[in-house]
Short mmCIF file of C-alpha atoms in Angstrom, two decimals:
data_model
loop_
_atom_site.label_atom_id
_atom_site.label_comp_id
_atom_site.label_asym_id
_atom_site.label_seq_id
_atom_site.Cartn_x
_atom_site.Cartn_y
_atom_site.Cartn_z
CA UNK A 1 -13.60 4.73 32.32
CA UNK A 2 -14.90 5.79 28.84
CA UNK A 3 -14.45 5.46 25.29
CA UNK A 4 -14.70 8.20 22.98
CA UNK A 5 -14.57 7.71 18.71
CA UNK A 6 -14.21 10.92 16.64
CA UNK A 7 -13.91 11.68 12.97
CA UNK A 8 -12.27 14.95 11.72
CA UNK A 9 -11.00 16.32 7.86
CA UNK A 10 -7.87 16.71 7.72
CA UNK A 11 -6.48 19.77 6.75
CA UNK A 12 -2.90 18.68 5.74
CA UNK A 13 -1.07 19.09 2.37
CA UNK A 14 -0.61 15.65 0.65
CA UNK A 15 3.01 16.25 0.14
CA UNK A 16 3.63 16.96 3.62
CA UNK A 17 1.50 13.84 4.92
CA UNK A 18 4.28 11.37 6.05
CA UNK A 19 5.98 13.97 8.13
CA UNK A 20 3.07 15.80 9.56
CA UNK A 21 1.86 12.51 10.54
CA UNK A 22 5.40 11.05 12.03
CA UNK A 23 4.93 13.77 13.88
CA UNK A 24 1.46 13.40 15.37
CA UNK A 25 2.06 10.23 16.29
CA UNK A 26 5.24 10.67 18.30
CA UNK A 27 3.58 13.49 20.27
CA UNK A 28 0.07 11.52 20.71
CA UNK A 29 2.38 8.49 22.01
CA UNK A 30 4.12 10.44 24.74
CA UNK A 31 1.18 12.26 25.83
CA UNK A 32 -1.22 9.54 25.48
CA UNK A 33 1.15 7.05 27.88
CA UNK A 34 1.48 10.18 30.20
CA UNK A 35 -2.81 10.42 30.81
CA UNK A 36 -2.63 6.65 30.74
CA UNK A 37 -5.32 6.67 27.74
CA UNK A 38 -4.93 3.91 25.12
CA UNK A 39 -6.64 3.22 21.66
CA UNK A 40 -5.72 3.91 18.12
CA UNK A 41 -5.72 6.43 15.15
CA UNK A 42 -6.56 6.19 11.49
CA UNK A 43 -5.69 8.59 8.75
CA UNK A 44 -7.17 7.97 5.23
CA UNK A 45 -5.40 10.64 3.98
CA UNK A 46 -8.66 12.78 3.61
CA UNK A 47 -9.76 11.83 7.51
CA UNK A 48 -9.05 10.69 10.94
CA UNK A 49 -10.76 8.30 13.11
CA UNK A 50 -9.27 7.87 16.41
CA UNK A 51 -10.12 5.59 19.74
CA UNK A 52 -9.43 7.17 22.97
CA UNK A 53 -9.80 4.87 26.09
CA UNK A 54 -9.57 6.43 29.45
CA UNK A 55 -10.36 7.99 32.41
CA UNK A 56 -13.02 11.40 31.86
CA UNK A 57 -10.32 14.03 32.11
CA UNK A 58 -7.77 12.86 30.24
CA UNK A 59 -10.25 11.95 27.80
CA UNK A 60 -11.43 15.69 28.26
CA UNK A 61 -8.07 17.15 27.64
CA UNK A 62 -6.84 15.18 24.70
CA UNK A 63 -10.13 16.67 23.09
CA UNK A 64 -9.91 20.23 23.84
CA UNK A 65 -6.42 20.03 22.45
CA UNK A 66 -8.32 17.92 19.32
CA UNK A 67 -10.59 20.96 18.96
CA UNK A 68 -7.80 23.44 19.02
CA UNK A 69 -5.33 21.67 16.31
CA UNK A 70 -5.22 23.43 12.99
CA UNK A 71 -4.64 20.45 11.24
CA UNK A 72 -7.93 18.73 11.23
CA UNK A 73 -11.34 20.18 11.34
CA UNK A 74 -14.98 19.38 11.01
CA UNK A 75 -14.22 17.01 14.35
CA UNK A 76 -17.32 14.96 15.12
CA UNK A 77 -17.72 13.00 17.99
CA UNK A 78 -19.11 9.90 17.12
CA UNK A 79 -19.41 7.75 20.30
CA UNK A 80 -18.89 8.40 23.96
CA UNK A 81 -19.95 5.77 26.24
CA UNK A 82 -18.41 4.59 29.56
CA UNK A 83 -16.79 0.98 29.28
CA UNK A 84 -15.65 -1.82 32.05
CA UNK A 85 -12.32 -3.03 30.17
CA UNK A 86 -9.82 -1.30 27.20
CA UNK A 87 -9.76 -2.75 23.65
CA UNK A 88 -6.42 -1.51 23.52
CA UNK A 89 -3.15 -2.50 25.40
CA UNK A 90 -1.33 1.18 24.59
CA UNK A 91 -2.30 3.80 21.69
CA UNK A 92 -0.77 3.15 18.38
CA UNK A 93 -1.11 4.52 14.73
CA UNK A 94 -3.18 1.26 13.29
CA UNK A 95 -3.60 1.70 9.77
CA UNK A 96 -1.91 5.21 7.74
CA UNK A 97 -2.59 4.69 4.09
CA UNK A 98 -4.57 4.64 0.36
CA UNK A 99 -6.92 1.77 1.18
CA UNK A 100 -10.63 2.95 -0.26
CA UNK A 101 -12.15 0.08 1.85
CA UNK A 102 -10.54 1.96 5.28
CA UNK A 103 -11.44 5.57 3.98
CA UNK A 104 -14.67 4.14 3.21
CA UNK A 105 -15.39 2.75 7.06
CA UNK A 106 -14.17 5.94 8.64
CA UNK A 107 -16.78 8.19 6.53
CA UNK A 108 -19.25 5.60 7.02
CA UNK A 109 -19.36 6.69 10.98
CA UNK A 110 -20.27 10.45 9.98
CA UNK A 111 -22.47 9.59 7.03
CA UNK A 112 -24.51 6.97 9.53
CA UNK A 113 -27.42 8.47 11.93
CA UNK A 114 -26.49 7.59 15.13
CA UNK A 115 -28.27 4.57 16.76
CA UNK A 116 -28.08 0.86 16.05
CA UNK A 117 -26.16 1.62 12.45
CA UNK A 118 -23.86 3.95 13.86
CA UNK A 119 -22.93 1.91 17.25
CA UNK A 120 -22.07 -1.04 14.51
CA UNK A 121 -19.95 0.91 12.37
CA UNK A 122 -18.04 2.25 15.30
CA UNK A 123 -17.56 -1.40 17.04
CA UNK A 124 -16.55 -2.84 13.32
CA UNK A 125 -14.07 0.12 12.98
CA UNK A 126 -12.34 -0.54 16.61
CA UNK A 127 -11.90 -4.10 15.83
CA UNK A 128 -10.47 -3.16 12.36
CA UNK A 129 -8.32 -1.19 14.29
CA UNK A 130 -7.08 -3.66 16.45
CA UNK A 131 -6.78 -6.01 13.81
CA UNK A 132 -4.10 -3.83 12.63
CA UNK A 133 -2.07 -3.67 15.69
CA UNK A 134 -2.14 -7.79 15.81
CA UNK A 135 1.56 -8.53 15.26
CA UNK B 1 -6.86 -16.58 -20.08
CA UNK B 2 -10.47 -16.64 -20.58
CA UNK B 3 -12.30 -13.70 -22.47
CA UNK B 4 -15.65 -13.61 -21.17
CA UNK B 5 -17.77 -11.88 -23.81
CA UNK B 6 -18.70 -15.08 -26.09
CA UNK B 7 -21.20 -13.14 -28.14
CA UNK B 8 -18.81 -10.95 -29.61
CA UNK B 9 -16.34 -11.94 -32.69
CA UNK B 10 -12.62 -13.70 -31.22
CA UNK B 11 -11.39 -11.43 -33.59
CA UNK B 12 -12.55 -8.12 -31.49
CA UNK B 13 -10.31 -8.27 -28.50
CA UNK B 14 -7.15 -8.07 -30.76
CA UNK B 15 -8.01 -4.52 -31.01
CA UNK B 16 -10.38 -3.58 -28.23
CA UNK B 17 -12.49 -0.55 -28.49
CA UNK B 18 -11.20 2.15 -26.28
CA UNK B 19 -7.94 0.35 -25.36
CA UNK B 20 -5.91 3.24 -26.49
CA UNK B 21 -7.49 5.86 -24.13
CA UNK B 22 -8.31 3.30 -21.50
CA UNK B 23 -4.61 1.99 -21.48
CA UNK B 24 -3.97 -0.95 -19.23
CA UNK B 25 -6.06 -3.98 -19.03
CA UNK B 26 -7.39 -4.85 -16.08
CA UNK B 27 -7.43 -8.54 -14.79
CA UNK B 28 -10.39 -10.29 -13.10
CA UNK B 29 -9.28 -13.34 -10.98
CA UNK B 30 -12.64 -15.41 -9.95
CA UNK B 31 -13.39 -19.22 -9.85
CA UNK B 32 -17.10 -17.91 -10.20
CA UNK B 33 -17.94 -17.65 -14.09
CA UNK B 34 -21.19 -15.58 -13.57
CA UNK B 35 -18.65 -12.99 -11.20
CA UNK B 36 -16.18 -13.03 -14.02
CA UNK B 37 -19.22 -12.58 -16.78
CA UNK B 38 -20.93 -9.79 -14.95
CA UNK B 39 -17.21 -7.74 -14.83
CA UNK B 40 -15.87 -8.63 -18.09
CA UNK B 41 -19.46 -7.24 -19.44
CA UNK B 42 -19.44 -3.86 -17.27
CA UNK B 43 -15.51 -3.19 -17.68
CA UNK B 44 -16.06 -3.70 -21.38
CA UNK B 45 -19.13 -1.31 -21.16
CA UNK B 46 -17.14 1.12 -19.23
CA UNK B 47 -14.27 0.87 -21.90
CA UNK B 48 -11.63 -0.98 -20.11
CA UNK B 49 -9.90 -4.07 -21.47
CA UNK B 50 -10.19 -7.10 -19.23
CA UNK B 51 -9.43 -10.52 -18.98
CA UNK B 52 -10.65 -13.36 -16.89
CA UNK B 53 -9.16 -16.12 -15.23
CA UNK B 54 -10.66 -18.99 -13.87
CA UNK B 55 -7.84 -19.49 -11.16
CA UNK B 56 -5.44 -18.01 -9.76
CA UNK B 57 -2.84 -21.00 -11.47
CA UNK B 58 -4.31 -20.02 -14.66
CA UNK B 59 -3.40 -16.24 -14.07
CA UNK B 60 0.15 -17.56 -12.94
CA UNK B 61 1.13 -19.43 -15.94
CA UNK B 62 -0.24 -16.07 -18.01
CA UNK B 63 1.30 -13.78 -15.86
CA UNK B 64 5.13 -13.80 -17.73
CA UNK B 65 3.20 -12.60 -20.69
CA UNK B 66 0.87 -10.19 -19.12
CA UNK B 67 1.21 -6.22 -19.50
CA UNK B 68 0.94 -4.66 -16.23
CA UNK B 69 -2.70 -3.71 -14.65
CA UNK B 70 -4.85 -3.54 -12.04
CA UNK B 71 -5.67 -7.19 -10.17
CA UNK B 72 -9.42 -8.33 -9.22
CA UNK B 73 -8.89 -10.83 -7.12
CA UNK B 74 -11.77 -13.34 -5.51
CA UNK B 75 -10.02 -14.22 -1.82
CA UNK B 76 -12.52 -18.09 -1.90
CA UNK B 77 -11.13 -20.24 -4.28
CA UNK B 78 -10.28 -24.12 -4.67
CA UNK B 79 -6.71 -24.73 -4.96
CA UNK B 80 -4.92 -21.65 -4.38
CA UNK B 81 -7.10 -18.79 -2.60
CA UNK B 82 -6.68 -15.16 -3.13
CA UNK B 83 -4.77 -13.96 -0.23
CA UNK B 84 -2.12 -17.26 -0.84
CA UNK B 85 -2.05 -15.80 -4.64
CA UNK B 86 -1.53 -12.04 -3.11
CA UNK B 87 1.48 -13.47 -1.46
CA UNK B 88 2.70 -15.02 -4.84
CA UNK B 89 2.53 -12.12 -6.50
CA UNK B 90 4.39 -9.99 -3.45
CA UNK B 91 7.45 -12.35 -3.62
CA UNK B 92 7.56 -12.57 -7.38
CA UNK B 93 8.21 -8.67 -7.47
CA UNK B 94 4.73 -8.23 -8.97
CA UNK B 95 3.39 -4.83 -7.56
CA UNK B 96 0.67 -4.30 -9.61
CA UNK B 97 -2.35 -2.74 -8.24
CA UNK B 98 -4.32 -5.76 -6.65
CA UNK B 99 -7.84 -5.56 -5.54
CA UNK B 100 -9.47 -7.85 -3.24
CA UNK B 101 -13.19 -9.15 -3.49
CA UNK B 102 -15.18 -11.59 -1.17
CA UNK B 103 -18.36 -12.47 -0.70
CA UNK B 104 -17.86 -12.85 3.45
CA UNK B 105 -16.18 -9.68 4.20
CA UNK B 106 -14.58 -10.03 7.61
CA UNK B 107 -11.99 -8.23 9.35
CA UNK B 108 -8.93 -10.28 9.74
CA UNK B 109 -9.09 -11.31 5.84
CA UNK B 110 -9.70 -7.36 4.96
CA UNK B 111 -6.59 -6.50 7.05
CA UNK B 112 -4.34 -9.41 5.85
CA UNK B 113 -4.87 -8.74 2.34
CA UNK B 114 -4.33 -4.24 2.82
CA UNK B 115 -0.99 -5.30 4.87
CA UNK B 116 -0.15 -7.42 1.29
CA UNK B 117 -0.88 -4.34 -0.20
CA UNK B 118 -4.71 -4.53 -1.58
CA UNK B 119 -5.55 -1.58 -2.45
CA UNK B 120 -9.16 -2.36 -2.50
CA UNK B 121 -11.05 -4.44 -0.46
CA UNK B 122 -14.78 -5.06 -2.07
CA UNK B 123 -17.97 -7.11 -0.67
CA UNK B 124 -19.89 -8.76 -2.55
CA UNK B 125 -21.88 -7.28 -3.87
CA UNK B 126 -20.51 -4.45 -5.05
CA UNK B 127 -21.82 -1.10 -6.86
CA UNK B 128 -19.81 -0.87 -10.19
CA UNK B 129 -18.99 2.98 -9.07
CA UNK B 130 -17.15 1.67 -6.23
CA UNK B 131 -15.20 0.04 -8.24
CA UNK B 132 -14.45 2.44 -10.59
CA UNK B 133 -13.39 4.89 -8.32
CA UNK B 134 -10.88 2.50 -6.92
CA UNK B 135 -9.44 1.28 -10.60
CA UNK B 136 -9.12 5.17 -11.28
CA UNK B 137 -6.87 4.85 -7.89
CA UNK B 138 -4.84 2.47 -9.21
CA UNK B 139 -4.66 3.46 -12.79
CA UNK B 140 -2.83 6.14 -11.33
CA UNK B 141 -0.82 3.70 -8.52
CA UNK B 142 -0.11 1.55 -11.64
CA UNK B 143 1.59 4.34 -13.90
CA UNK B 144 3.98 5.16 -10.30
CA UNK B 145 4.82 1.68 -10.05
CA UNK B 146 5.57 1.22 -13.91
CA UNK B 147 8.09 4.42 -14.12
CA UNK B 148 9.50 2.95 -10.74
CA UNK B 149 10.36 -0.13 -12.62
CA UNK B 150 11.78 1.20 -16.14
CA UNK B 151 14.30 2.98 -13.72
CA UNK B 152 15.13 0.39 -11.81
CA UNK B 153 15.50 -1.64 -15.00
CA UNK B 154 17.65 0.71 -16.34
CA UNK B 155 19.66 1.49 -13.65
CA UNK B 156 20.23 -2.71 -12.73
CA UNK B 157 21.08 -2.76 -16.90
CA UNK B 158 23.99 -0.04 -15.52
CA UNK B 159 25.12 -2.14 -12.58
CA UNK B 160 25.47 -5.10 -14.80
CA UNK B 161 28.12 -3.74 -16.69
CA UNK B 162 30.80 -3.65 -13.25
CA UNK B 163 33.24 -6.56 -13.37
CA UNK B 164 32.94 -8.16 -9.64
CA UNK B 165 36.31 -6.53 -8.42
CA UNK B 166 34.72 -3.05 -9.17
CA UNK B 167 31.84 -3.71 -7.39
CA UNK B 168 33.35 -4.87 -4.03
CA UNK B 169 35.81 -1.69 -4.28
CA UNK B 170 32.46 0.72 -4.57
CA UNK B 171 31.14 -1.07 -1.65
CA UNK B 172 34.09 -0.50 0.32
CA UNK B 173 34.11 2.97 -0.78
CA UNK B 174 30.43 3.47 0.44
CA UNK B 175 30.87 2.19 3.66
CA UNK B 176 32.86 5.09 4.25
CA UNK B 177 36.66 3.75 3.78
CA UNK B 178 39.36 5.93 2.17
CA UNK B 179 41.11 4.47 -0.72
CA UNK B 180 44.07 4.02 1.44
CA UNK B 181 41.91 1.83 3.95
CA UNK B 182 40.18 0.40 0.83
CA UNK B 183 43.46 -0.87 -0.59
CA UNK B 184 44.23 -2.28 2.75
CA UNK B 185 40.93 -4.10 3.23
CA UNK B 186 41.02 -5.88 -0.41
CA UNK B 187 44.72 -6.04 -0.84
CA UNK B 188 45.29 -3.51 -3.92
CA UNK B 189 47.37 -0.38 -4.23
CA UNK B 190 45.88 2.84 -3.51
CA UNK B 191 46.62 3.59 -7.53
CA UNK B 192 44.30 -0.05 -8.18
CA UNK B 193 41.54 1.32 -6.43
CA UNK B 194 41.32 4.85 -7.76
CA UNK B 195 41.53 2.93 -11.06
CA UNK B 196 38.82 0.67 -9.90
CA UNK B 197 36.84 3.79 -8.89
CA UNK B 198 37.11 5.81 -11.88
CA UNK B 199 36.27 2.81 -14.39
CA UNK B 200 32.92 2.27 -12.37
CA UNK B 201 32.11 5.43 -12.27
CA UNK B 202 32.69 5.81 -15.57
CA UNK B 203 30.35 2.67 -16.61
CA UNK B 204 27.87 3.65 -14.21
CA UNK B 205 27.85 7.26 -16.33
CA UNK B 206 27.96 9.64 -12.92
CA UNK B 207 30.84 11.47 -11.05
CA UNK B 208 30.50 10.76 -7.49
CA UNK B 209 29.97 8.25 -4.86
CA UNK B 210 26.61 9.69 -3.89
CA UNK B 211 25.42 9.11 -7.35
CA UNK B 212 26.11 5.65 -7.14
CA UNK B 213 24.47 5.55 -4.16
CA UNK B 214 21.39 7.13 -5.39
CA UNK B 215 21.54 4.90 -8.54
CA UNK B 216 21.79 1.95 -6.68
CA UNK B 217 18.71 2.96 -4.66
CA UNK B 218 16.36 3.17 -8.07
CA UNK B 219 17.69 -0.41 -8.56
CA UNK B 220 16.51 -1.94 -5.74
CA UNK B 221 20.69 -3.07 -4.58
CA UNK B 222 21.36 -3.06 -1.19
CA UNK B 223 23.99 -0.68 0.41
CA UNK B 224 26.47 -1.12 3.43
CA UNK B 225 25.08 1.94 5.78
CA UNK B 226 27.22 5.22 4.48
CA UNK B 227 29.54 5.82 7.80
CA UNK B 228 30.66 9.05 6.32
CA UNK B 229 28.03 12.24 5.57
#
């Protein structure tokens, strides 16, 4: 099993934001249940960050799809590692919104070099996340 | 209400320099005098208008007098902390812009205070450009939330003029019941409740039921769910 964090830019119109969204996340949620993957997305309004937890190929094919969609670019790939146990129970929209501080997390992954700095802003980042989804 | 800059004439912060083009004040909640020093000096410096308070009690008892602005708000303090003042504000109708700063930044009390509706969460310390670029944010949240209440002001002002009998027949309407029905439900004549109808409408200054609707909506009433499309 793995665990894959990317950032992208996204490439959608402010005014069309809520809907464009709605609509992400009600296809991500089907698909995402159907390749048994679980995790959580982020969208700052400027950027995504999402959390994909899963088996290779599913991982795989929620990515090349990633790669292909129009409405984000500049997708990096932050971490990729192989884990024992999920973070998350299912995949859920955690946090869709203004907040600076969030926005300010999610570039902090690309803006990082990767090593120690970046593997801490990517754990702090997943538990934000799943501090979200706490009922 | 505590204004900071003690070397500077009282007389001064009646008419602050660059209050006209800075517009709202902005309000710096802190129980730590250097914090509230340091930001009353560099959102003077900046050209902003703030004011201090020493707790969030003292910003409480000011707040019925207070213009609206942006909120700074420390989350440790005695008494009443800032995410217990957040949720003050929240139920008193207050949505201001309200920023949160702390000293021990974790995750739970950075996600309980943007699900209150911080828009900013700061650590201490903070660079003052970070915090300018989020008071520029919610200059701009501020002037939404101020136009959002003048309407609903004005459109509550409206509803205030129905008698109590024309408001239960517009309800009745809205859910979707013809007059006959309407007459049925609230024992009137069919001829009561188009007068009913028409003498609300006519208060309320529109010409249909879906302005009502809609009008009710800017002022914050809640509506029995519309049956018919």
């Amino acid at each position: 099993m793995e665990r894959l964090i990317y950032v992208s830019e996204s490439n959608i119109e402010e005014s069309e934001a809520d809907a464009v969204i709605a609509q992400i996340v009600a296809n991500s949620q089907s698909r995402n249940a159907q390749l048994n993957l679980t995790g959580a997305l982020i969208f700052t309004g400027t950027h995504f960050a999402q959390v994909l937890e899963g088996c290779k190929k599913s991982i795989d094919e929620v990515m090349a799809s990633v790669q292909r969609d129009r409405r984000h670019g500049a997708v990096t790939v932050v971490d990729r590692s192989p884990i024992n146990e999920r973070q998350f129970s299912k995949w859920a929209m955690a946090y869709q919104g203004p907040s600076q501080f969030v926005s300010r997390q999610v570039t902090r992954l690309i803006h990082t070099t990767p090593g120690a700095e970046q593997k801490r802003a990517t754990e702090w980042l997943t538990q934000l996340a799943r501090e979200f989804l706490k009922p | 209400m505590l204004n900071e800059d003690t070397s500077v004439p009282r007389e001064v912060d009646v008419c602050p320099a660059g209050a006209s083009q800075q517009g709202n004040p902005i309000y710096v909640i802190d129980d730590d005098v250097q914090m509230r020093r340091s930001l009353h000096f560099l959102l003077s410096t900046a050209g902003y208008v703030s004011w201090s308070f020493s707790s969030a009690t003292d910003f409480l008892d000011n707040l019925p007098d207070l213009e609206p602005g942006p909120i700074l708000i420390d989350v440790r303090m005695p008494t009443i902390g800032g995410i217990e003042l957040m949720k003050m504000l929240v139920d008193r109708g207050i949505r201001w812009p309200m920023m949160v700063m702390t000293a021990n930044a974790d995750i739970p009390v950075a996600v309980q205070s943007i699900k209150l509706g911080a828009t900013e969460f700061l650590e201490k310390p903070f660079d003052f450009e970070t915090l300018e670029v989020s008071l520029k944010a919610a200059m701009i949240q501020l002037a939404v939330v101020k136009k959002a209440d003048e309407v609903r002001k004005i459109s509550l002002r409206l509803f205030d003029l129905l008698s109590p009998r024309e408001i239960e027949v517009l309800m009745v309407l809205i859910d979707g019941q013809p007059n006959k029905v309407a007459a049925y439900q609230l024992s009137l004549s069919v001829r009561t409740i188009e007068m009913h109808r028409a003498n609300a409408l006519a208060k309320l200054r529109v010409k249909s039921l879906a302005e009502v609707i809609r009008l009710a909506r800017d002022a914050g009433i809640a509506l029995p769910q519309r049956k018919l499309a």
